Tab-separated table of C-alpha atoms in Angstrom:
chain	number	residue	atom	x	y	z
A	21	UNK	CA	-25.559	19.771	-8.032
A	22	UNK	CA	-27.392	18.228	-5.072
A	23	UNK	CA	-25.020	16.102	-3.039
A	24	UNK	CA	-25.546	13.787	-0.075
A	25	UNK	CA	-22.818	13.184	2.476
A	26	UNK	CA	-22.922	10.125	4.745
A	27	UNK	CA	-21.041	10.763	7.976
A	28	UNK	CA	-20.395	13.681	10.290
A	29	UNK	CA	-16.669	13.249	10.939
A	30	UNK	CA	-13.704	15.156	9.554
A	31	UNK	CA	-14.004	13.606	6.102
A	32	UNK	CA	-17.731	14.331	5.761
A	33	UNK	CA	-17.398	17.880	7.075
A	34	UNK	CA	-14.355	18.681	4.924
A	35	UNK	CA	-15.953	17.333	1.759
A	36	UNK	CA	-19.285	18.964	2.597
A	37	UNK	CA	-17.812	22.403	3.241
A	38	UNK	CA	-15.703	22.301	0.094
A	39	UNK	CA	-18.694	21.255	-1.999
A	40	UNK	CA	-20.845	24.063	-0.565
A	41	UNK	CA	-18.041	26.540	-1.269
A	42	UNK	CA	-18.109	25.360	-4.883
A	43	UNK	CA	-21.813	26.177	-5.099
A	44	UNK	CA	-23.341	22.741	-4.568
A	45	UNK	CA	-26.287	22.031	-2.279
A	46	UNK	CA	-25.192	19.542	0.347
A	47	UNK	CA	-27.159	17.473	2.842
A	48	UNK	CA	-25.176	15.714	5.561
A	49	UNK	CA	-26.828	12.502	6.708
A	50	UNK	CA	-26.438	10.544	9.900
A	51	UNK	CA	-28.393	8.074	12.054
A	52	UNK	CA	-30.705	10.764	13.410
A	53	UNK	CA	-32.289	13.766	11.708
A	54	UNK	CA	-30.679	16.278	14.041
A	55	UNK	CA	-27.269	14.901	14.929
A	56	UNK	CA	-25.428	17.604	16.873
A	57	UNK	CA	-22.338	17.582	14.709
A	58	UNK	CA	-24.398	17.674	11.503
A	59	UNK	CA	-26.513	20.576	12.762
A	60	UNK	CA	-23.384	22.491	13.753
A	61	UNK	CA	-21.771	21.776	10.406
A	62	UNK	CA	-24.850	22.889	8.442
A	63	UNK	CA	-25.107	26.084	10.463
A	64	UNK	CA	-21.446	26.885	9.831
A	65	UNK	CA	-21.409	25.943	6.153
A	66	UNK	CA	-24.152	28.340	5.046
A	67	UNK	CA	-27.470	28.435	3.243
A	68	UNK	CA	-26.733	25.609	0.819
A	69	UNK	CA	-25.914	23.203	3.664
A	70	UNK	CA	-28.473	21.105	5.505
A	71	UNK	CA	-28.656	17.930	7.512
A	72	UNK	CA	-30.969	14.961	7.946
A	73	UNK	CA	-31.046	11.200	8.232
A	74	UNK	CA	-29.059	8.880	5.976
A	75	UNK	CA	-32.319	8.328	4.051
A	76	UNK	CA	-32.804	12.094	3.701
A	77	UNK	CA	-29.278	12.558	2.364
A	78	UNK	CA	-29.684	9.614	-0.013
A	79	UNK	CA	-32.976	10.951	-1.409
A	80	UNK	CA	-31.545	14.464	-1.699
A	81	UNK	CA	-28.265	13.654	-3.420
A	82	UNK	CA	-27.768	13.157	-7.126
A	83	UNK	CA	-24.316	12.012	-6.008
A	84	UNK	CA	-23.406	10.554	-2.599
A	85	UNK	CA	-20.100	10.704	-0.723
A	86	UNK	CA	-19.831	7.883	1.796
A	87	UNK	CA	-17.626	9.039	4.688
A	88	UNK	CA	-18.546	7.086	7.818
A	89	UNK	CA	-16.105	5.073	9.906
A	90	UNK	CA	-15.385	1.720	8.339
A	91	UNK	CA	-17.197	-0.243	11.043
A	92	UNK	CA	-20.436	1.632	10.259
A	93	UNK	CA	-20.137	1.719	6.480
A	94	UNK	CA	-22.569	-1.037	5.504
A	95	UNK	CA	-24.961	-0.130	8.307
A	96	UNK	CA	-25.188	3.475	7.092
A	97	UNK	CA	-26.312	2.423	3.638
A	98	UNK	CA	-28.765	-0.013	5.214
A	99	UNK	CA	-30.207	2.838	7.259
A	100	UNK	CA	-30.671	4.866	4.079
A	101	UNK	CA	-32.374	1.948	2.363
A	102	UNK	CA	-32.091	0.499	-1.120
A	103	UNK	CA	-34.923	2.667	-2.487
A	104	UNK	CA	-33.338	6.115	-2.140
A	105	UNK	CA	-29.957	4.699	-3.230
A	106	UNK	CA	-31.256	2.902	-6.327
A	107	UNK	CA	-29.315	3.825	-9.464
A	108	UNK	CA	-27.209	6.392	-7.653
A	109	UNK	CA	-23.450	6.790	-7.680
A	110	UNK	CA	-21.883	6.445	-4.230
A	111	UNK	CA	-18.258	7.558	-3.849
A	112	UNK	CA	-16.993	5.267	-1.118
A	113	UNK	CA	-14.186	6.910	0.871
A	114	UNK	CA	-14.382	4.477	3.810
A	115	UNK	CA	-11.543	2.331	5.133
A	116	UNK	CA	-11.577	-0.854	7.253
A	117	UNK	CA	-9.493	0.646	10.049
A	118	UNK	CA	-9.611	-0.850	13.536
A	119	UNK	CA	-8.120	1.489	16.147
A	120	UNK	CA	-9.226	-0.663	19.085
A	121	UNK	CA	-5.616	-1.607	19.836
A	122	UNK	CA	-4.230	1.888	19.231
A	123	UNK	CA	-2.096	3.371	16.477
A	124	UNK	CA	-1.192	2.186	13.912
A	125	UNK	CA	-4.582	0.551	13.353
A	126	UNK	CA	-5.101	-2.921	11.918
A	127	UNK	CA	-7.453	-3.688	9.031
A	128	UNK	CA	-10.697	-5.617	9.523
A	129	UNK	CA	-11.105	-6.229	5.769
A	130	UNK	CA	-9.050	-5.802	2.623
A	131	UNK	CA	-7.252	-9.094	2.145
A	132	UNK	CA	-9.966	-11.459	0.883
A	133	UNK	CA	-12.785	-8.922	0.904
A	134	UNK	CA	-13.167	-5.136	1.083
A	135	UNK	CA	-15.653	-2.576	2.292
A	136	UNK	CA	-16.207	-1.519	-1.310
A	137	UNK	CA	-17.235	-5.045	-2.235
A	138	UNK	CA	-19.409	-5.435	0.856
A	139	UNK	CA	-21.290	-2.252	-0.017
A	140	UNK	CA	-21.687	-3.234	-3.669
A	141	UNK	CA	-22.885	-6.735	-2.745
A	142	UNK	CA	-25.448	-5.372	-0.288
A	143	UNK	CA	-26.707	-2.716	-2.751
A	144	UNK	CA	-26.509	-4.227	-6.224
A	145	UNK	CA	-28.596	-1.449	-7.784
A	146	UNK	CA	-26.313	1.290	-6.456
A	147	UNK	CA	-23.094	2.186	-8.253
A	148	UNK	CA	-20.278	2.045	-5.722
A	149	UNK	CA	-17.088	3.799	-6.814
A	150	UNK	CA	-14.183	3.455	-4.402
A	151	UNK	CA	-12.178	6.668	-4.417
A	152	UNK	CA	-10.417	9.215	-2.208
A	153	UNK	CA	-9.833	6.654	0.582
A	154	UNK	CA	-6.051	6.764	0.079
A	155	UNK	CA	-5.575	10.391	1.134
A	156	UNK	CA	-6.472	12.560	4.115
A	157	UNK	CA	-9.581	14.740	4.033
A	158	UNK	CA	-7.677	17.933	3.314
A	159	UNK	CA	-5.850	16.341	0.388
A	160	UNK	CA	-9.125	14.917	-0.989
A	161	UNK	CA	-10.497	18.397	-1.626
A	162	UNK	CA	-7.209	20.266	-2.072
A	163	UNK	CA	-4.842	18.047	-4.044
A	164	UNK	CA	-2.952	21.173	-5.072
A	165	UNK	CA	-1.660	21.482	-1.499
A	166	UNK	CA	0.603	18.478	-2.109
A	167	UNK	CA	3.438	18.662	-4.669
A	168	UNK	CA	1.520	21.166	-6.797
A	169	UNK	CA	-1.191	18.569	-7.392
A	170	UNK	CA	1.235	16.155	-9.036
A	171	UNK	CA	0.266	12.883	-7.322
A	172	UNK	CA	-2.197	10.085	-7.913
A	173	UNK	CA	-5.650	8.891	-7.017
A	174	UNK	CA	-7.117	5.437	-7.587
A	175	UNK	CA	-10.692	4.542	-8.471
A	176	UNK	CA	-12.377	1.212	-8.904
A	177	UNK	CA	-15.923	0.019	-9.385
A	178	UNK	CA	-18.106	-2.193	-11.543
A	179	UNK	CA	-19.822	0.568	-13.539
A	180	UNK	CA	-17.626	2.253	-16.156
A	181	UNK	CA	-19.952	5.229	-16.626
A	182	UNK	CA	-20.108	5.840	-12.874
A	183	UNK	CA	-16.303	5.763	-12.655
A	184	UNK	CA	-16.078	8.240	-15.525
A	185	UNK	CA	-18.580	10.536	-13.785
A	186	UNK	CA	-16.627	10.377	-10.540
A	187	UNK	CA	-13.291	10.940	-12.245
A	188	UNK	CA	-14.629	13.980	-14.083
A	189	UNK	CA	-16.168	15.369	-10.895
A	190	UNK	CA	-12.958	14.977	-8.879
A	191	UNK	CA	-10.924	16.602	-11.631
A	192	UNK	CA	-13.192	19.559	-12.329
A	193	UNK	CA	-14.336	20.232	-8.759
A	194	UNK	CA	-11.295	19.427	-6.628
A	195	UNK	CA	-8.495	19.647	-9.167
A	196	UNK	CA	-7.291	16.063	-9.249
A	197	UNK	CA	-4.995	15.445	-12.222
A	198	UNK	CA	-4.033	11.780	-12.322
A	199	UNK	CA	-6.628	9.131	-11.573
A	200	UNK	CA	-5.852	5.448	-12.132
A	201	UNK	CA	-8.810	3.189	-12.883
A	202	UNK	CA	-7.729	-0.093	-11.298
A	203	UNK	CA	-10.730	-2.136	-12.440
A	204	UNK	CA	-13.801	-3.576	-10.771
A	205	UNK	CA	-14.802	-3.042	-7.154
A	206	UNK	CA	-12.671	-5.981	-5.948
A	207	UNK	CA	-9.660	-3.754	-6.607
A	208	UNK	CA	-10.738	-1.912	-3.457
A	209	UNK	CA	-8.796	-4.648	-1.644
A	210	UNK	CA	-5.654	-3.000	-2.975
A	211	UNK	CA	-6.505	0.573	-2.067
A	212	UNK	CA	-8.029	-0.262	1.326
A	213	UNK	CA	-5.087	-2.463	2.273
A	214	UNK	CA	-2.692	0.315	1.247
A	215	UNK	CA	-3.869	2.122	4.386
A	216	UNK	CA	-1.495	-0.110	6.372
A	217	UNK	CA	1.360	1.669	4.601
A	218	UNK	CA	-0.390	5.064	4.642
A	219	UNK	CA	-0.716	5.143	8.434
A	220	UNK	CA	2.981	4.328	8.807
A	221	UNK	CA	4.015	6.948	6.261
A	222	UNK	CA	1.836	9.377	8.214
A	223	UNK	CA	3.750	8.408	11.355
A	224	UNK	CA	7.077	8.965	9.607
A	225	UNK	CA	6.117	12.152	7.726
A	226	UNK	CA	4.328	13.667	10.734
A	227	UNK	CA	1.796	15.359	8.434
A	228	UNK	CA	-1.313	14.050	6.655
A	229	UNK	CA	-0.478	16.344	3.718
A	230	UNK	CA	1.247	13.776	1.547
A	231	UNK	CA	0.377	11.251	-1.108
A	232	UNK	CA	2.013	8.843	-3.510
A	233	UNK	CA	2.680	9.121	-7.194
A	234	UNK	CA	3.093	6.098	-9.422
A	235	UNK	CA	6.113	6.499	-11.695
A	236	UNK	CA	7.480	4.430	-14.558
B	1258	UNK	CA	32.341	-7.848	-0.311
B	1259	UNK	CA	31.258	-11.451	0.324
B	1260	UNK	CA	27.502	-11.749	-0.015
B	1261	UNK	CA	25.090	-14.598	0.642
B	1262	UNK	CA	21.838	-14.909	-1.269
B	1263	UNK	CA	18.993	-17.030	0.068
B	1264	UNK	CA	16.754	-18.282	-2.722
B	1265	UNK	CA	17.159	-19.359	-6.327
B	1266	UNK	CA	14.218	-17.549	-7.929
B	1267	UNK	CA	14.120	-14.431	-10.073
B	1268	UNK	CA	14.846	-12.116	-7.143
B	1269	UNK	CA	17.843	-14.120	-5.906
B	1270	UNK	CA	19.286	-14.557	-9.394
B	1271	UNK	CA	18.781	-10.904	-10.368
B	1272	UNK	CA	20.357	-9.608	-7.161
B	1273	UNK	CA	23.141	-12.186	-7.338
B	1274	UNK	CA	24.083	-11.410	-10.937
B	1275	UNK	CA	24.050	-7.664	-10.337
B	1276	UNK	CA	26.238	-8.046	-7.243
B	1277	UNK	CA	28.739	-10.213	-9.140
B	1278	UNK	CA	28.806	-7.658	-11.960
B	1279	UNK	CA	29.708	-5.039	-9.341
B	1280	UNK	CA	32.697	-7.104	-8.241
B	1281	UNK	CA	31.273	-8.823	-5.173
B	1282	UNK	CA	31.706	-12.509	-4.379
B	1283	UNK	CA	28.274	-14.099	-4.141
B	1284	UNK	CA	27.156	-17.493	-2.848
B	1285	UNK	CA	23.581	-18.515	-3.615
B	1286	UNK	CA	22.102	-20.744	-0.937
B	1287	UNK	CA	19.226	-23.180	-1.086
B	1288	UNK	CA	17.982	-26.334	0.702
B	1289	UNK	CA	20.552	-28.547	-0.987
B	1290	UNK	CA	24.201	-27.928	-1.823
B	1291	UNK	CA	23.738	-28.464	-5.533
B	1292	UNK	CA	20.289	-27.140	-6.387
B	1293	UNK	CA	19.973	-27.195	-10.186
B	1294	UNK	CA	18.934	-23.579	-10.520
B	1295	UNK	CA	21.705	-22.399	-8.207
B	1296	UNK	CA	24.339	-24.400	-10.087
B	1297	UNK	CA	23.099	-23.001	-13.410
B	1298	UNK	CA	23.079	-19.470	-12.024
B	1299	UNK	CA	26.612	-19.788	-10.611
B	1300	UNK	CA	27.914	-21.188	-13.901
B	1301	UNK	CA	26.346	-18.298	-15.837
B	1302	UNK	CA	27.338	-15.548	-13.430
B	1303	UNK	CA	31.090	-16.155	-13.559
B	1304	UNK	CA	34.072	-16.856	-11.344
B	1305	UNK	CA	32.868	-14.830	-8.377
B	1306	UNK	CA	29.591	-16.747	-8.182
B	1307	UNK	CA	29.111	-19.985	-6.293
B	1308	UNK	CA	26.345	-21.986	-4.703
B	1309	UNK	CA	25.767	-24.043	-1.581
B	1310	UNK	CA	23.327	-24.715	1.215
B	1311	UNK	CA	21.595	-21.974	3.171
B	1312	UNK	CA	24.183	-22.590	5.912
B	1313	UNK	CA	27.012	-22.244	3.389
B	1314	UNK	CA	25.621	-18.941	2.099
B	1315	UNK	CA	25.098	-17.667	5.646
B	1316	UNK	CA	28.653	-18.525	6.697
B	1317	UNK	CA	30.071	-17.034	3.493
B	1318	UNK	CA	28.211	-13.748	3.469
B	1319	UNK	CA	29.213	-10.624	5.353
B	1320	UNK	CA	25.802	-9.432	4.193
B	1321	UNK	CA	22.801	-11.637	3.361
B	1322	UNK	CA	19.952	-10.984	0.920
B	1323	UNK	CA	16.891	-13.049	1.804
B	1324	UNK	CA	14.925	-13.765	-1.377
B	1325	UNK	CA	12.917	-16.953	-0.914
B	1326	UNK	CA	9.167	-17.243	-1.405
B	1327	UNK	CA	7.285	-15.918	1.599
B	1328	UNK	CA	6.035	-19.353	2.647
B	1329	UNK	CA	9.616	-20.582	2.986
B	1330	UNK	CA	11.146	-17.472	4.532
B	1331	UNK	CA	11.405	-18.540	8.178
B	1332	UNK	CA	12.271	-22.108	7.238
B	1333	UNK	CA	15.212	-20.947	5.107
B	1334	UNK	CA	16.798	-19.095	8.021
B	1335	UNK	CA	16.152	-22.111	10.250
B	1336	UNK	CA	17.958	-24.306	7.726
B	1337	UNK	CA	20.935	-21.928	7.845
B	1338	UNK	CA	20.946	-21.982	11.638
B	1339	UNK	CA	21.386	-19.260	14.234
B	1340	UNK	CA	25.164	-19.775	14.443
B	1341	UNK	CA	26.173	-18.687	10.929
B	1342	UNK	CA	23.599	-15.870	11.043
B	1343	UNK	CA	24.648	-14.474	14.416
B	1344	UNK	CA	25.369	-10.749	14.306
B	1345	UNK	CA	24.839	-10.569	10.555
B	1346	UNK	CA	22.694	-8.130	8.617
B	1347	UNK	CA	19.947	-9.827	6.593
B	1348	UNK	CA	18.162	-7.730	3.975
B	1349	UNK	CA	14.705	-9.288	3.936
B	1350	UNK	CA	13.079	-8.881	0.507
B	1351	UNK	CA	10.367	-11.517	1.103
B	1352	UNK	CA	6.615	-10.971	0.918
B	1353	UNK	CA	3.707	-12.966	2.402
B	1354	UNK	CA	2.075	-13.655	-0.962
B	1355	UNK	CA	-0.321	-16.569	-1.363
B	1356	UNK	CA	-0.955	-17.386	-5.027
B	1357	UNK	CA	-2.892	-20.580	-4.239
B	1358	UNK	CA	-6.120	-18.978	-5.449
B	1359	UNK	CA	-4.548	-17.277	-8.480
B	1360	UNK	CA	-3.780	-13.663	-9.292
B	1361	UNK	CA	-3.976	-11.239	-7.578
B	1362	UNK	CA	-2.570	-13.106	-4.569
B	1363	UNK	CA	-3.798	-12.680	-1.005
B	1364	UNK	CA	-1.494	-12.023	1.954
B	1365	UNK	CA	-0.840	-14.635	4.645
B	1366	UNK	CA	0.672	-12.063	7.018
B	1367	UNK	CA	1.006	-8.313	7.239
B	1368	UNK	CA	-2.006	-7.151	9.216
B	1369	UNK	CA	-1.190	-8.113	12.803
B	1370	UNK	CA	2.199	-9.653	12.087
B	1371	UNK	CA	4.732	-9.637	9.255
B	1372	UNK	CA	7.424	-11.876	7.808
B	1373	UNK	CA	10.018	-9.338	8.893
B	1374	UNK	CA	8.860	-9.625	12.504
B	1375	UNK	CA	8.657	-13.418	12.330
B	1376	UNK	CA	12.250	-13.599	11.100
B	1377	UNK	CA	13.495	-11.136	13.720
B	1378	UNK	CA	11.650	-12.964	16.523
B	1379	UNK	CA	13.069	-16.332	15.459
B	1380	UNK	CA	16.625	-14.949	15.116
B	1381	UNK	CA	17.081	-12.297	17.781
B	1382	UNK	CA	20.847	-12.129	17.283
B	1383	UNK	CA	20.526	-11.433	13.553
B	1384	UNK	CA	19.809	-7.927	12.265
B	1385	UNK	CA	16.811	-8.123	9.980
B	1386	UNK	CA	16.345	-5.096	7.735
B	1387	UNK	CA	13.218	-5.168	5.612
B	1388	UNK	CA	13.939	-3.559	2.252
B	1389	UNK	CA	13.450	-3.895	-1.515
B	1390	UNK	CA	10.242	-5.941	-1.074
B	1391	UNK	CA	8.097	-3.169	-2.593
B	1392	UNK	CA	9.603	-3.301	-6.078
B	1393	UNK	CA	10.240	-5.943	-8.732
B	1394	UNK	CA	13.648	-7.618	-9.009
B	1395	UNK	CA	14.736	-5.543	-11.987
B	1396	UNK	CA	13.856	-2.307	-10.200
B	1397	UNK	CA	15.670	-3.443	-7.029
B	1398	UNK	CA	19.011	-3.461	-8.827
B	1399	UNK	CA	18.273	-0.852	-11.508
B	1400	UNK	CA	16.219	1.927	-9.916
B	1401	UNK	CA	17.428	4.227	-12.698
B	1402	UNK	CA	15.225	2.321	-15.154
B	1403	UNK	CA	12.153	3.909	-13.542
B	1404	UNK	CA	11.597	7.681	-13.736
B	1405	UNK	CA	15.323	8.360	-13.867
B	1406	UNK	CA	15.691	6.866	-10.397
B	1407	UNK	CA	13.329	9.409	-8.832
B	1408	UNK	CA	11.152	7.139	-6.676
B	1409	UNK	CA	11.225	5.766	-3.166
B	1410	UNK	CA	12.300	2.783	-1.140
B	1411	UNK	CA	11.312	1.933	2.445
B	1412	UNK	CA	13.436	0.276	5.105
B	1413	UNK	CA	12.627	-0.788	8.624
B	1414	UNK	CA	14.356	-2.760	11.315
B	1415	UNK	CA	15.315	-2.702	14.969
B	1416	UNK	CA	19.022	-1.962	14.523
B	1417	UNK	CA	19.838	1.599	13.464
B	1418	UNK	CA	23.398	0.815	12.411
B	1419	UNK	CA	22.221	-2.106	10.280
B	1420	UNK	CA	19.652	0.105	8.565
B	1421	UNK	CA	22.328	2.711	7.866
B	1422	UNK	CA	24.607	0.025	6.397
B	1423	UNK	CA	21.822	-1.259	4.172
B	1424	UNK	CA	20.787	2.216	3.056
B	1425	UNK	CA	24.366	3.090	2.143
B	1426	UNK	CA	24.809	-0.191	0.278
B	1427	UNK	CA	21.628	0.233	-1.753
B	1428	UNK	CA	22.557	3.800	-2.650
B	1429	UNK	CA	26.184	3.213	-3.604
B	1430	UNK	CA	25.772	-0.197	-5.257
B	1431	UNK	CA	22.368	-0.004	-6.964
B	1432	UNK	CA	21.819	3.735	-7.207
B	1433	UNK	CA	18.832	4.199	-4.912
B	1434	UNK	CA	18.289	7.863	-4.089
B	1435	UNK	CA	15.416	8.178	-1.630
B	1436	UNK	CA	15.099	5.694	1.215
B	1437	UNK	CA	12.511	6.230	3.972
B	1438	UNK	CA	13.322	4.731	7.360
B	1439	UNK	CA	9.863	3.846	8.687
B	1440	UNK	CA	11.012	2.643	12.093
B	1441	UNK	CA	11.338	-0.734	13.793
B	1442	UNK	CA	10.725	-4.103	12.158
B	1443	UNK	CA	6.984	-3.995	12.929
B	1444	UNK	CA	6.741	-1.351	10.193
B	1445	UNK	CA	7.205	-4.281	7.789
B	1446	UNK	CA	3.448	-4.732	8.211
B	1447	UNK	CA	3.056	-1.559	6.176
B	1448	UNK	CA	5.433	-2.434	3.369
B	1449	UNK	CA	4.411	-6.096	3.119
B	1450	UNK	CA	0.721	-5.204	3.094
B	1451	UNK	CA	1.377	-2.624	0.371
B	1452	UNK	CA	1.886	-5.592	-1.948
B	1453	UNK	CA	-1.906	-5.861	-2.191
B	1454	UNK	CA	-1.843	-2.526	-4.005
B	1455	UNK	CA	1.383	-3.301	-5.871
B	1456	UNK	CA	-0.005	-6.425	-7.537
B	1457	UNK	CA	-3.063	-4.451	-8.703
B	1458	UNK	CA	-0.947	-1.591	-9.992
B	1459	UNK	CA	1.116	-4.218	-11.807
B	1460	UNK	CA	-2.096	-5.540	-13.355
B	1461	UNK	CA	-3.128	-2.042	-14.442
B	1462	UNK	CA	0.332	-0.869	-15.609
B	1463	UNK	CA	1.112	-4.156	-17.380
B	1464	UNK	CA	4.793	-3.793	-16.496
B	1465	UNK	CA	6.768	-4.496	-13.316
B	1466	UNK	CA	8.957	-1.491	-14.106
B	1467	UNK	CA	7.201	1.000	-11.867
B	1468	UNK	CA	7.327	2.252	-8.334
B	1469	UNK	CA	5.809	4.887	-6.087
B	1470	UNK	CA	7.191	8.177	-4.893
B	1471	UNK	CA	5.987	9.847	-1.707
B	1472	UNK	CA	5.294	13.531	-2.303
B	1473	UNK	CA	4.384	16.386	0.005
């Protein structure tokens, strides 16, 4: 499959490399066509990896992973433009984290709004599916590294078919087992706000290789 | 043990009744000495149950469970007064939930402040331990009803001895098995903010009998 990645940080690079290793063609997009980190990533990840602008990655991808910092999330989609994103499924992994006052970060959205909703409102013809934002990059692509894969992921979004596509992709490609569909994109308030607990669990556990499991 | 309960709602009544059933003497406190709900609860819960003002419950209890609505949390301790609360351990189960716009509620604290911190700042000579606020009342006192008791609780607070006392109490009296000490009372921002996810999980699970387990 052809996949676009938005963002050149740890999340984008980890997802991109895993997807290439699974045989997908991956284009990493950023503000400029030849971002240093994207060029280095593409060189390291092999023949099926390339880089370009956000618009290039959006046009290229049949599926998009959105992995920028929270503060740049809406701006990145704006840079890509509504045209290349029209009708496409965007897996939104972003979180509204504000590290300006140090660790643990505060949240600049999540209570009465969320990044997922902001993206969906700005791009009504794109199918935003919030997912993967509740775990670290390594856990996103290797859920089996934590508790034998027995832990949970949450998805939400307005388009049922898009959520089903994303769920199937995460299960077959990365090995996720339990995915809770929480509802429409406004449910992103729950999963984005959960980061306030995640960062503190991270502090207490002293490893990003953990997750939660919902039990009854 | 003599225990004070602040609040006459489901949480206060559930905790109070369980504690009486375990042989403790429990006084339920509220704004007035003869609050209707508190009188009814005390009558139903038996000879070891009584009711009174917040100040009465504070003076009575060797240990206090704080179970009012979030909006009234600081006010309830103020009504009790610093004197009767001096040196005492208060288990703060409150959450900053605002239901004024319906369900799911928003949070009126938690991001850059928390109810736990507000209580501790207002009553520096009282030992506030945030705990139990991440599960429903029935799960608080019957963790075994969920996944055979295999799920997690979080505590935080500034006083290590108080946290140890609370942890021991919750394990021996209610049967909690895994309790994560997240750190000082500012960590309440994490567990209070988690409620934004909890209420959505509640909506999706359609039962309050659930919890999360941290896995690695």
